[in-house]
mmCIF file of C-alpha atoms in Angstrom:
data_model
loop_
_atom_site.group_PDB
_atom_site.id
_atom_site.type_symbol
_atom_site.label_atom_id
_atom_site.label_comp_id
_atom_site.label_asym_id
_atom_site.label_seq_id
_atom_site.Cartn_x
_atom_site.Cartn_y
_atom_site.Cartn_z
ATOM 1 C CA MET A 14 61.518 -40.419 8.828
ATOM 2 C CA MET A 15 61.997 -36.894 7.504
ATOM 3 C CA LEU A 16 59.528 -34.181 8.286
ATOM 4 C CA TYR A 17 57.735 -32.602 5.353
ATOM 5 C CA SER A 18 55.119 -29.905 5.295
ATOM 6 C CA SER A 19 52.572 -28.806 2.725
ATOM 7 C CA ASN A 20 51.561 -25.930 5.027
ATOM 8 C CA LEU A 21 53.073 -22.745 3.582
ATOM 9 C CA THR A 22 52.818 -20.905 6.869
ATOM 10 C CA MET A 23 54.921 -23.516 8.674
ATOM 11 C CA VAL A 24 57.533 -23.529 5.918
ATOM 12 C CA LEU A 25 57.803 -19.728 6.092
ATOM 13 C CA ILE A 26 58.044 -19.736 9.908
ATOM 14 C CA PHE A 27 60.730 -22.392 10.092
ATOM 15 C CA SER A 28 62.726 -20.969 7.212
ATOM 16 C CA SER A 29 62.627 -17.520 8.792
ATOM 17 C CA MET A 30 63.799 -18.997 12.128
ATOM 18 C CA LEU A 31 66.647 -20.815 10.307
ATOM 19 C CA THR A 32 67.675 -17.579 8.545
ATOM 20 C CA PHE A 33 67.599 -15.660 11.837
ATOM 21 C CA VAL A 34 69.798 -18.177 13.607
ATOM 22 C CA THR A 35 72.205 -18.332 10.648
ATOM 23 C CA GLN A 36 72.605 -14.539 10.686
ATOM 24 C CA ILE A 37 73.320 -14.581 14.418
ATOM 25 C CA GLY A 38 75.974 -17.219 13.734
ATOM 26 C CA TRP A 39 77.645 -15.068 11.044
ATOM 27 C CA ALA A 40 77.701 -12.036 13.322
ATOM 28 C CA GLY A 41 79.358 -14.121 16.058
ATOM 29 C CA LEU A 42 81.808 -15.559 13.601
ATOM 30 C CA TYR A 43 82.924 -12.122 12.404
ATOM 31 C CA THR A 44 83.424 -11.031 15.988
ATOM 32 C CA ILE A 45 85.445 -14.074 16.898
ATOM 33 C CA ASN A 46 87.587 -13.861 13.717
ATOM 34 C CA ALA A 47 88.495 -10.295 14.499
ATOM 35 C CA GLU A 48 89.898 -11.424 17.835
ATOM 36 C CA ILE A 49 91.532 -14.678 16.804
ATOM 37 C CA TYR A 50 93.687 -13.540 13.864
ATOM 38 C CA ASP A 51 96.606 -11.145 14.163
ATOM 39 C CA THR A 52 96.171 -7.811 12.467
ATOM 40 C CA GLU A 53 98.621 -8.658 9.695
ATOM 41 C CA ILE A 54 96.680 -11.773 8.523
ATOM 42 C CA ARG A 55 93.171 -10.939 9.694
ATOM 43 C CA SER A 56 91.667 -10.186 6.325
ATOM 44 C CA THR A 57 93.256 -13.276 4.798
ATOM 45 C CA GLY A 58 91.979 -15.470 7.623
ATOM 46 C CA VAL A 59 88.495 -14.101 7.472
ATOM 47 C CA GLY A 60 88.526 -14.439 3.680
ATOM 48 C CA TRP A 61 89.576 -18.082 3.802
ATOM 49 C CA GLY A 62 86.933 -18.744 6.475
ATOM 50 C CA ASN A 63 84.204 -17.152 4.390
ATOM 51 C CA ALA A 64 85.323 -18.981 1.252
ATOM 52 C CA SER A 65 85.273 -22.358 3.042
ATOM 53 C CA ALA A 66 81.842 -21.577 4.434
ATOM 54 C CA LYS A 67 80.537 -20.746 0.944
ATOM 55 C CA LEU A 68 82.016 -23.988 -0.415
ATOM 56 C CA GLY A 69 80.418 -25.931 2.400
ATOM 57 C CA GLY A 70 77.067 -24.200 1.753
ATOM 58 C CA PHE A 71 77.348 -25.256 -1.875
ATOM 59 C CA ILE A 72 78.316 -28.857 -1.313
ATOM 60 C CA SER A 73 76.344 -29.732 1.819
ATOM 61 C CA PRO A 74 72.803 -29.758 0.342
ATOM 62 C CA ALA A 75 73.817 -32.251 -2.377
ATOM 63 C CA LEU A 76 75.685 -34.454 0.104
ATOM 64 C CA THR A 77 72.803 -34.324 2.540
ATOM 65 C CA GLY A 78 70.386 -35.383 -0.215
ATOM 66 C CA ILE A 79 72.591 -38.285 -1.204
ATOM 67 C CA ILE A 80 73.005 -39.364 2.475
ATOM 68 C CA VAL A 81 69.289 -39.085 3.234
ATOM 69 C CA ASP A 82 68.359 -41.133 0.131
ATOM 70 C CA SER A 83 70.571 -43.981 1.310
ATOM 71 C CA THR A 84 69.293 -46.624 3.751
ATOM 72 C CA GLY A 85 69.416 -45.234 7.288
ATOM 73 C CA GLY A 86 70.422 -41.838 5.958
ATOM 74 C CA GLU A 87 68.409 -39.847 8.497
ATOM 75 C CA VAL A 88 70.384 -41.448 11.306
ATOM 76 C CA VAL A 89 73.682 -40.627 9.613
ATOM 77 C CA VAL A 90 72.657 -36.989 9.165
ATOM 78 C CA LEU A 91 71.613 -36.823 12.839
ATOM 79 C CA ILE A 92 74.949 -38.272 13.900
ATOM 80 C CA ILE A 93 76.824 -35.726 11.787
ATOM 81 C CA VAL A 94 74.799 -32.852 13.281
ATOM 82 C CA ILE A 95 75.493 -34.128 16.804
ATOM 83 C CA ILE A 96 79.222 -34.370 16.067
ATOM 84 C CA TRP A 97 79.243 -30.777 14.737
ATOM 85 C CA PHE A 98 77.421 -29.431 17.809
ATOM 86 C CA ALA A 99 79.921 -31.242 20.024
ATOM 87 C CA LEU A 100 82.837 -29.742 18.109
ATOM 88 C CA VAL A 101 81.385 -26.274 18.381
ATOM 89 C CA ALA A 102 80.861 -26.731 22.117
ATOM 90 C CA ALA A 103 84.496 -27.907 22.493
ATOM 91 C CA VAL A 104 85.837 -24.943 20.522
ATOM 92 C CA THR A 105 84.004 -22.486 22.787
ATOM 93 C CA PHE A 106 86.141 -23.636 25.686
ATOM 94 C CA VAL A 107 89.386 -23.431 23.680
ATOM 95 C CA ILE A 108 89.033 -19.905 22.279
ATOM 96 C CA ARG A 109 91.023 -17.430 24.304
ATOM 97 C CA GLU A 110 89.343 -14.535 26.097
ATOM 98 C CA THR A 111 90.471 -11.150 24.722
ATOM 99 C CA LYS A 112 88.206 -8.890 26.776
ATOM 100 C CA LYS A 113 90.204 -5.927 28.132
ATOM 101 C CA VAL A 114 93.453 -7.267 26.721
ATOM 102 C CA GLN A 115 95.776 -4.770 25.052
ATOM 103 C CA LEU A 116 97.002 -5.680 21.593
ATOM 104 C CA GLU A 117 100.723 -5.545 22.589
ATOM 105 C CA GLU A 118 100.073 -7.721 25.661
ATOM 106 C CA ASP A 119 98.152 -10.114 23.460
ATOM 107 C CA LYS A 120 101.076 -10.454 21.044
ATOM 108 C CA LYS A 121 103.559 -11.099 23.893
ATOM 109 C CA THR A 122 101.295 -13.542 25.694
ATOM 110 C CA PHE A 123 100.265 -15.646 22.695
ATOM 111 C CA ALA A 124 103.385 -15.395 20.491
#
C-alpha cells in the first residue's frame, strides 16, 4: 500500500526533506569524484557521472510508476531500494582513502 497525503503541509515537509538529502548526496558525490578520478580524466568522469544521473532521474519516475501499477509493485520497488542501499554501503568500504596522500604518491600507489 502506497502512502498518499492530501495534507499540503506534510507534502511540503517531506519534499523539502527529500530535496535536502538529495543535495547532501550531490555534494558528497562531487567530493568523491574529485578524489577518485585522475586529474587528466576528472572532468570527463564527473561529466559522464552527471549525465548518467540525469538520465536516471528522467527514466526512474516512469519506471517506478509502471512497476508500482503492476501487481505486487510496491514490494518490487522496496526490494530495488534495499539493493541500492546495500550497493552504496558496499562501495563505501571499497573507495580508497586519500586523506593526507600526495598526488604523486597516489599515482605510484594506485597505478
